[in-house]
């Protein structure tokens, strides 16, 4: 007989120690790949916990995958906080990073620090992530780190500013563009980021930059040289339509399975195969008899 999910979770929860900044740094030092996955709600948090991943990113990709926005740009801070708080309730051991949405950190250091605190205090995040390695992002990362909140950087393809980058396409494909990615990564490292995401850059470029990185680098479409890999939950499990980016590997086709399950339910309802007697509740005959008498008296 297979274990009930609550038994699996109890075992997983009790065996693992929470992942910390030193344990992530130790993994890098030992050359042990770091696994990060996105999560946006209680069930995806539980899946990440049960799978024993090292890090969970409540990515602003959730704007598209769970909230249905056309891009990550419109998602309000309040909605990101709600997703992060829900994921937190499903997690105990992975290190959880909240993604600061577009417009929630660019205006001033004060804005960035105040909103980073909201991710920590209201949603229970261990750290925040912000996109870009230009002057503004580096200044904001420095301010948030100085306020005592760990910051993850993000260079290469940064979807919040995809328009300025010429669309959703790989970055760093010329020597000068690759040098810019390297310069931005080093600047973020210098101001104290604990980790950086490299997104959609040539594998060879990541390989060249890696010897200069003292902090864990998590890649997505950056080849095998980084210290770890991240994929979007809905991409890897096939909970969205379309194939997605070149770097996505699908491990399941859950959207198909979900649609198949809902269609089977619809068919059962329409053909009266559901519900069956075993899905209903019973009442003793004498109680039913009394009910009938009461109803008859009440309705004449
Ligand atoms: O929002 C997100 O999911 C991300 C990852 C792709 C790194 O930023």
mmCIF file of C-alpha atoms and ligand atoms in Angstrom:
data_model
loop_
_atom_site.group_PDB
_atom_site.id
_atom_site.type_symbol
_atom_site.label_atom_id
_atom_site.label_comp_id
_atom_site.label_asym_id
_atom_site.label_seq_id
_atom_site.Cartn_x
_atom_site.Cartn_y
_atom_site.Cartn_z
ATOM 1 C CA UNK A 1 0.000 0.000 0.000
ATOM 2 C CA UNK A 2 1.431 3.376 -0.960
ATOM 3 C CA UNK A 3 2.041 6.027 1.678
ATOM 4 C CA UNK A 4 -0.471 8.800 2.233
ATOM 5 C CA UNK A 5 0.948 12.195 1.143
ATOM 6 C CA UNK A 6 0.916 13.412 4.759
ATOM 7 C CA UNK A 7 3.149 10.454 5.738
ATOM 8 C CA UNK A 8 5.596 11.212 2.915
ATOM 9 C CA UNK A 9 5.687 14.845 3.937
ATOM 10 C CA UNK A 10 6.174 14.000 7.617
ATOM 11 C CA UNK A 11 9.195 11.839 6.723
ATOM 12 C CA UNK A 12 10.661 14.414 4.347
ATOM 13 C CA UNK A 13 10.099 17.243 6.800
ATOM 14 C CA UNK A 14 11.642 15.490 9.768
ATOM 15 C CA UNK A 15 14.771 14.268 7.923
ATOM 16 C CA UNK A 16 15.996 17.478 6.397
ATOM 17 C CA UNK A 17 17.605 20.475 7.987
ATOM 18 C CA UNK A 18 16.603 23.858 6.565
ATOM 19 C CA UNK A 19 18.888 25.077 3.782
ATOM 20 C CA UNK A 20 20.898 28.145 4.806
ATOM 21 C CA UNK A 21 23.282 30.620 3.184
ATOM 22 C CA UNK A 22 26.331 28.730 4.575
ATOM 23 C CA UNK A 23 24.948 25.377 3.343
ATOM 24 C CA UNK A 24 24.466 26.833 -0.163
ATOM 25 C CA UNK A 25 28.018 28.186 -0.123
ATOM 26 C CA UNK A 26 29.243 24.797 1.077
ATOM 27 C CA UNK A 27 27.479 23.065 -1.811
ATOM 28 C CA UNK A 28 29.295 25.366 -4.201
ATOM 29 C CA UNK A 29 32.614 24.639 -2.515
ATOM 30 C CA UNK A 30 31.987 20.889 -2.729
ATOM 31 C CA UNK A 31 30.840 21.121 -6.351
ATOM 32 C CA UNK A 32 27.409 19.696 -5.461
ATOM 33 C CA UNK A 33 24.752 20.967 -7.900
ATOM 34 C CA UNK A 34 22.192 23.280 -6.300
ATOM 35 C CA UNK A 35 18.568 22.673 -7.284
ATOM 36 C CA UNK A 36 16.134 25.561 -7.448
ATOM 37 C CA UNK A 37 12.548 25.490 -8.660
ATOM 38 C CA UNK A 38 9.851 28.123 -8.719
ATOM 39 C CA UNK A 39 6.693 27.809 -6.590
ATOM 40 C CA UNK A 40 3.749 30.149 -6.254
ATOM 41 C CA UNK A 41 1.216 28.530 -3.932
ATOM 42 C CA UNK A 42 0.714 25.877 -1.239
ATOM 43 C CA UNK A 43 0.672 22.789 -3.518
ATOM 44 C CA UNK A 44 3.720 23.827 -5.537
ATOM 45 C CA UNK A 45 5.468 24.625 -2.258
ATOM 46 C CA UNK A 46 4.585 21.158 -0.949
ATOM 47 C CA UNK A 47 5.859 19.548 -4.169
ATOM 48 C CA UNK A 48 9.172 21.412 -3.823
ATOM 49 C CA UNK A 49 9.424 20.429 -0.149
ATOM 50 C CA UNK A 50 8.643 16.762 -0.825
ATOM 51 C CA UNK A 51 11.099 16.670 -3.727
ATOM 52 C CA UNK A 52 13.815 17.983 -1.403
ATOM 53 C CA UNK A 53 15.002 20.889 -3.565
ATOM 54 C CA UNK A 54 17.555 23.311 -2.120
ATOM 55 C CA UNK A 55 15.978 26.604 -3.093
ATOM 56 C CA UNK A 56 12.537 27.837 -4.039
ATOM 57 C CA UNK A 57 12.036 31.007 -6.018
ATOM 58 C CA UNK A 58 8.640 32.637 -5.872
ATOM 59 C CA UNK A 59 9.355 34.016 -9.318
ATOM 60 C CA UNK A 60 7.480 36.816 -10.986
ATOM 61 C CA UNK A 61 7.055 34.226 -13.748
ATOM 62 C CA UNK A 62 4.008 33.433 -11.573
ATOM 63 C CA UNK A 63 2.468 36.562 -13.116
ATOM 64 C CA UNK A 64 2.121 34.509 -16.298
ATOM 65 C CA UNK A 65 1.987 30.902 -15.064
ATOM 66 C CA UNK A 66 -0.605 31.266 -12.312
ATOM 67 C CA UNK A 67 -2.106 34.746 -12.662
ATOM 68 C CA UNK A 68 -2.495 34.802 -16.440
ATOM 69 C CA UNK A 69 -0.866 38.160 -17.178
ATOM 70 C CA UNK A 70 0.678 38.462 -20.664
ATOM 71 C CA UNK A 71 4.135 39.189 -19.181
ATOM 72 C CA UNK A 72 5.813 39.679 -15.802
ATOM 73 C CA UNK A 73 5.594 43.471 -16.098
ATOM 74 C CA UNK A 74 2.047 44.170 -14.782
ATOM 75 C CA UNK A 75 2.056 42.011 -11.621
ATOM 76 C CA UNK A 76 1.510 44.177 -8.510
ATOM 77 C CA UNK A 77 3.656 43.761 -5.414
ATOM 78 C CA UNK A 78 0.590 42.762 -3.351
ATOM 79 C CA UNK A 79 -0.087 39.794 -5.640
ATOM 80 C CA UNK A 80 3.539 38.644 -5.466
ATOM 81 C CA UNK A 81 3.347 38.844 -1.664
ATOM 82 C CA UNK A 82 0.198 36.732 -1.683
ATOM 83 C CA UNK A 83 1.857 34.063 -3.864
ATOM 84 C CA UNK A 84 4.978 34.072 -1.680
ATOM 85 C CA UNK A 85 2.998 33.722 1.566
ATOM 86 C CA UNK A 86 1.077 30.766 0.108
ATOM 87 C CA UNK A 87 4.262 29.025 -1.071
ATOM 88 C CA UNK A 88 5.833 29.639 2.351
ATOM 89 C CA UNK A 89 2.976 27.731 4.030
ATOM 90 C CA UNK A 90 3.949 24.692 1.959
ATOM 91 C CA UNK A 91 7.677 24.918 2.691
ATOM 92 C CA UNK A 92 9.913 24.214 5.635
ATOM 93 C CA UNK A 93 13.389 23.295 4.442
ATOM 94 C CA UNK A 94 14.228 24.933 1.086
ATOM 95 C CA UNK A 95 15.732 28.426 1.131
ATOM 96 C CA UNK A 96 12.946 30.675 -0.173
ATOM 97 C CA UNK A 97 13.571 33.699 -2.373
ATOM 98 C CA UNK A 98 10.871 36.236 -3.267
ATOM 99 C CA UNK A 99 11.121 37.927 -6.663
ATOM 100 C CA UNK A 100 10.661 41.700 -6.478
ATOM 101 C CA UNK A 101 8.321 42.666 -9.320
ATOM 102 C CA UNK A 102 8.935 45.376 -11.896
ATOM 103 C CA UNK A 103 8.431 48.821 -10.342
ATOM 104 C CA UNK A 104 8.858 47.667 -6.747
ATOM 105 C CA UNK A 105 12.564 48.541 -6.369
ATOM 106 C CA UNK A 106 13.747 50.876 -9.142
ATOM 107 C CA UNK A 107 12.491 54.219 -7.812
ATOM 108 C CA UNK A 108 14.795 54.645 -4.811
ATOM 109 C CA UNK A 109 16.860 52.743 -2.282
ATOM 110 C CA UNK A 110 14.127 53.507 0.275
ATOM 111 C CA UNK A 111 11.432 51.961 -1.927
ATOM 112 C CA UNK A 112 13.581 48.881 -2.564
ATOM 113 C CA UNK A 113 14.409 48.337 1.114
ATOM 114 C CA UNK A 114 10.819 48.913 2.279
ATOM 115 C CA UNK A 115 9.428 46.420 -0.253
ATOM 116 C CA UNK A 116 12.164 43.870 0.428
ATOM 117 C CA UNK A 117 11.162 43.996 4.106
ATOM 118 C CA UNK A 118 7.584 43.192 3.096
ATOM 119 C CA UNK A 119 8.763 39.998 1.384
ATOM 120 C CA UNK A 120 10.558 38.952 4.562
ATOM 121 C CA UNK A 121 8.091 40.094 7.216
ATOM 122 C CA UNK A 122 4.736 39.501 5.489
ATOM 123 C CA UNK A 123 5.536 36.535 3.231
ATOM 124 C CA UNK A 124 8.278 34.788 5.214
ATOM 125 C CA UNK A 125 10.935 34.949 2.490
ATOM 126 C CA UNK A 126 14.564 34.228 3.386
ATOM 127 C CA UNK A 127 15.843 36.526 0.643
ATOM 128 C CA UNK A 128 14.723 38.609 -2.321
ATOM 129 C CA UNK A 129 15.757 38.646 -5.980
ATOM 130 C CA UNK A 130 15.891 41.611 -8.284
ATOM 131 C CA UNK A 131 16.692 41.798 -11.977
ATOM 132 C CA UNK A 132 19.546 43.511 -13.785
ATOM 133 C CA UNK A 133 23.131 44.473 -13.118
ATOM 134 C CA UNK A 134 23.064 48.094 -14.268
ATOM 135 C CA UNK A 135 23.735 51.040 -12.001
ATOM 136 C CA UNK A 136 20.220 51.173 -10.526
ATOM 137 C CA UNK A 137 19.879 47.458 -9.759
ATOM 138 C CA UNK A 138 23.358 47.315 -8.247
ATOM 139 C CA UNK A 139 22.602 50.313 -6.008
ATOM 140 C CA UNK A 140 19.306 48.738 -4.889
ATOM 141 C CA UNK A 141 20.973 45.392 -4.223
ATOM 142 C CA UNK A 142 23.589 47.157 -2.099
ATOM 143 C CA UNK A 143 20.913 49.037 -0.124
ATOM 144 C CA UNK A 144 18.878 45.890 0.565
ATOM 145 C CA UNK A 145 21.974 43.892 1.582
ATOM 146 C CA UNK A 146 23.003 46.731 3.891
ATOM 147 C CA UNK A 147 19.541 46.608 5.462
ATOM 148 C CA UNK A 148 20.208 42.973 6.371
ATOM 149 C CA UNK A 149 18.239 41.109 3.719
ATOM 150 C CA UNK A 150 20.073 38.611 1.481
ATOM 151 C CA UNK A 151 19.771 39.475 -2.228
ATOM 152 C CA UNK A 152 19.959 37.243 -5.287
ATOM 153 C CA UNK A 153 20.929 38.995 -8.517
ATOM 154 C CA UNK A 154 19.738 38.127 -12.024
ATOM 155 C CA UNK A 155 21.656 38.884 -15.241
ATOM 156 C CA UNK A 156 21.477 37.881 -18.897
ATOM 157 C CA UNK A 157 17.877 37.758 -20.079
ATOM 158 C CA UNK A 158 15.900 39.787 -17.558
ATOM 159 C CA UNK A 159 12.224 39.437 -18.529
ATOM 160 C CA UNK A 160 11.072 42.591 -16.680
ATOM 161 C CA UNK A 161 13.118 44.676 -19.136
ATOM 162 C CA UNK A 162 12.796 42.362 -22.146
ATOM 163 C CA UNK A 163 11.486 45.238 -24.276
ATOM 164 C CA UNK A 164 14.691 47.187 -23.698
ATOM 165 C CA UNK A 165 16.718 44.051 -24.455
ATOM 166 C CA UNK A 166 14.991 43.597 -27.816
ATOM 167 C CA UNK A 167 12.592 40.840 -26.751
ATOM 168 C CA UNK A 168 12.808 37.464 -25.026
ATOM 169 C CA UNK A 169 16.081 36.334 -26.542
ATOM 170 C CA UNK A 170 19.432 35.021 -25.418
ATOM 171 C CA UNK A 171 21.913 37.641 -24.230
ATOM 172 C CA UNK A 172 25.711 37.866 -24.309
ATOM 173 C CA UNK A 173 26.170 36.524 -27.828
ATOM 174 C CA UNK A 174 28.887 38.986 -28.830
ATOM 175 C CA UNK A 175 32.126 39.636 -26.979
ATOM 176 C CA UNK A 176 30.957 43.063 -25.812
ATOM 177 C CA UNK A 177 27.501 41.820 -24.773
ATOM 178 C CA UNK A 178 29.089 38.900 -22.894
ATOM 179 C CA UNK A 179 31.551 41.275 -21.217
ATOM 180 C CA UNK A 180 28.577 43.330 -20.054
ATOM 181 C CA UNK A 181 26.931 40.248 -18.510
ATOM 182 C CA UNK A 182 30.217 39.461 -16.727
ATOM 183 C CA UNK A 183 30.622 43.051 -15.538
ATOM 184 C CA UNK A 184 27.081 43.122 -14.164
ATOM 185 C CA UNK A 185 27.495 39.770 -12.385
ATOM 186 C CA UNK A 186 30.726 40.936 -10.766
ATOM 187 C CA UNK A 187 29.160 44.234 -9.699
ATOM 188 C CA UNK A 188 26.282 42.384 -8.013
ATOM 189 C CA UNK A 189 28.744 40.034 -6.335
ATOM 190 C CA UNK A 190 30.822 43.015 -5.145
ATOM 191 C CA UNK A 191 27.855 44.682 -3.412
ATOM 192 C CA UNK A 192 27.168 41.500 -1.449
ATOM 193 C CA UNK A 193 24.582 39.452 -3.360
ATOM 194 C CA UNK A 194 24.617 35.921 -1.929
ATOM 195 C CA UNK A 195 23.832 34.331 -5.303
ATOM 196 C CA UNK A 196 23.061 35.225 -8.925
ATOM 197 C CA UNK A 197 20.829 33.816 -11.662
ATOM 198 C CA UNK A 198 22.344 33.638 -15.155
ATOM 199 C CA UNK A 199 19.469 33.437 -17.656
ATOM 200 C CA UNK A 200 19.703 32.608 -21.364
ATOM 201 C CA UNK A 201 23.362 33.230 -22.101
ATOM 202 C CA UNK A 202 25.685 30.993 -24.140
ATOM 203 C CA UNK A 203 27.065 28.049 -22.152
ATOM 204 C CA UNK A 204 30.607 29.048 -23.150
ATOM 205 C CA UNK A 205 30.080 32.551 -21.768
ATOM 206 C CA UNK A 206 28.868 31.165 -18.429
ATOM 207 C CA UNK A 207 31.908 28.889 -18.383
ATOM 208 C CA UNK A 208 34.233 31.876 -18.844
ATOM 209 C CA UNK A 209 32.563 33.888 -16.071
ATOM 210 C CA UNK A 210 32.279 31.082 -13.502
ATOM 211 C CA UNK A 211 35.934 31.102 -12.312
ATOM 212 C CA UNK A 212 35.370 34.733 -11.259
ATOM 213 C CA UNK A 213 32.270 33.981 -9.206
ATOM 214 C CA UNK A 214 32.749 33.319 -5.500
ATOM 215 C CA UNK A 215 29.000 33.080 -4.822
ATOM 216 C CA UNK A 216 26.634 30.332 -6.037
ATOM 217 C CA UNK A 217 25.404 30.938 -9.589
ATOM 218 C CA UNK A 218 22.115 29.356 -10.619
ATOM 219 C CA UNK A 219 21.609 28.934 -14.339
ATOM 220 C CA UNK A 220 18.545 28.798 -16.540
ATOM 221 C CA UNK A 221 19.523 28.407 -20.160
ATOM 222 C CA UNK A 222 23.158 29.067 -19.245
ATOM 223 C CA UNK A 223 24.568 25.556 -19.730
ATOM 224 C CA UNK A 224 26.113 23.132 -17.258
ATOM 225 C CA UNK A 225 28.956 25.247 -15.805
ATOM 226 C CA UNK A 226 26.871 27.095 -13.205
ATOM 227 C CA UNK A 227 26.635 25.881 -9.588
ATOM 228 C CA UNK A 228 22.976 25.013 -9.916
ATOM 229 C CA UNK A 229 19.957 25.012 -12.191
ATOM 230 C CA UNK A 230 16.471 26.475 -11.941
ATOM 231 C CA UNK A 231 13.357 25.802 -13.988
ATOM 232 C CA UNK A 232 9.893 27.243 -13.777
ATOM 233 C CA UNK A 233 7.531 24.754 -12.064
ATOM 234 C CA UNK A 234 4.867 25.025 -14.772
ATOM 235 C CA UNK A 235 7.445 24.552 -17.558
ATOM 236 C CA UNK A 236 9.050 21.449 -16.121
ATOM 237 C CA UNK A 237 5.722 19.841 -15.283
ATOM 238 C CA UNK A 238 3.951 20.879 -18.487
ATOM 239 C CA UNK A 239 1.253 22.955 -16.763
ATOM 240 C CA UNK A 240 1.198 25.508 -19.557
ATOM 241 C CA UNK A 241 0.486 25.470 -23.244
ATOM 242 C CA UNK A 242 3.285 25.687 -25.780
ATOM 243 C CA UNK A 243 6.809 24.380 -25.659
ATOM 244 C CA UNK A 244 8.450 27.322 -23.905
ATOM 245 C CA UNK A 245 12.066 28.385 -24.245
ATOM 246 C CA UNK A 246 14.808 26.193 -25.707
ATOM 247 C CA UNK A 247 16.224 25.471 -22.244
ATOM 248 C CA UNK A 248 13.015 23.969 -20.863
ATOM 249 C CA UNK A 249 13.011 20.235 -20.244
ATOM 250 C CA UNK A 250 9.578 18.749 -19.589
ATOM 251 C CA UNK A 251 9.301 16.034 -16.959
ATOM 252 C CA UNK A 252 5.498 15.652 -17.114
ATOM 253 C CA UNK A 253 2.452 16.811 -19.059
ATOM 254 C CA UNK A 254 0.216 17.801 -16.180
ATOM 255 C CA UNK A 255 -1.971 20.284 -18.066
ATOM 256 C CA UNK A 256 -3.046 17.417 -20.353
ATOM 257 C CA UNK A 257 -3.625 15.217 -17.316
ATOM 258 C CA UNK A 258 -5.644 17.926 -15.582
ATOM 259 C CA UNK A 259 -7.796 18.521 -18.644
ATOM 260 C CA UNK A 260 -8.299 14.757 -19.044
ATOM 261 C CA UNK A 261 -9.384 14.432 -15.417
ATOM 262 C CA UNK A 262 -11.815 17.359 -15.598
ATOM 263 C CA UNK A 263 -13.226 16.046 -18.896
ATOM 264 C CA UNK A 264 -13.783 12.607 -17.308
ATOM 265 C CA UNK A 265 -15.644 14.268 -14.411
ATOM 266 C CA UNK A 266 -17.766 16.275 -16.863
ATOM 267 C CA UNK A 267 -18.598 13.100 -18.784
ATOM 268 C CA UNK A 268 -19.558 11.253 -15.575
ATOM 269 C CA UNK A 269 -21.837 14.092 -14.471
ATOM 270 C CA UNK A 270 -23.500 14.323 -17.867
ATOM 271 C CA UNK A 271 -24.058 10.557 -18.081
ATOM 272 C CA UNK A 272 -25.098 10.318 -14.394
ATOM 273 C CA UNK A 273 -22.187 8.019 -13.506
ATOM 274 C CA UNK A 274 -21.264 10.424 -10.741
ATOM 275 C CA UNK A 275 -22.133 10.571 -7.900
ATOM 276 C CA UNK A 276 -22.656 6.897 -6.954
ATOM 277 C CA UNK A 277 -24.115 5.761 -3.602
ATOM 278 C CA UNK A 278 -20.612 5.473 -2.093
ATOM 279 C CA UNK A 279 -20.060 9.205 -2.641
ATOM 280 C CA UNK A 280 -23.104 10.160 -0.562
ATOM 281 C CA UNK A 281 -23.991 10.383 3.147
ATOM 282 C CA UNK A 282 -26.662 8.270 4.869
ATOM 283 C CA UNK A 283 -29.363 9.010 7.436
ATOM 284 C CA UNK A 284 -31.112 6.343 9.602
ATOM 285 C CA UNK A 285 -34.518 5.299 8.197
ATOM 286 C CA UNK A 286 -36.432 6.462 11.262
ATOM 287 C CA UNK A 287 -34.866 9.937 10.976
ATOM 288 C CA UNK A 288 -35.802 10.036 7.322
ATOM 289 C CA UNK A 289 -39.350 9.009 8.168
ATOM 290 C CA UNK A 290 -39.607 11.754 10.757
ATOM 291 C CA UNK A 291 -38.253 14.283 8.239
ATOM 292 C CA UNK A 292 -40.922 13.253 5.742
ATOM 293 C CA UNK A 293 -43.644 13.746 8.350
ATOM 294 C CA UNK A 294 -42.252 17.172 9.289
ATOM 295 C CA UNK A 295 -42.019 18.241 5.678
ATOM 296 C CA UNK A 296 -45.550 17.007 4.985
ATOM 297 C CA UNK A 297 -46.849 18.928 8.011
ATOM 298 C CA UNK A 298 -44.945 22.070 7.066
ATOM 299 C CA UNK A 299 -45.961 22.082 3.429
ATOM 300 C CA UNK A 300 -49.558 20.939 3.950
HETATM 301 O O1 LIG B 1 10.545 34.632 -12.371
HETATM 302 C C1 LIG B 1 11.212 33.595 -12.490
HETATM 303 O O2 LIG B 1 10.698 32.473 -12.484
HETATM 304 C C2 LIG B 1 12.659 33.739 -12.656
HETATM 305 C C3 LIG B 1 13.446 32.525 -12.996
HETATM 306 C C4 LIG B 1 13.248 32.175 -14.399
HETATM 307 C C5 LIG B 1 14.879 32.652 -12.641
HETATM 308 O O3 LIG B 1 13.174 34.820 -12.535
#
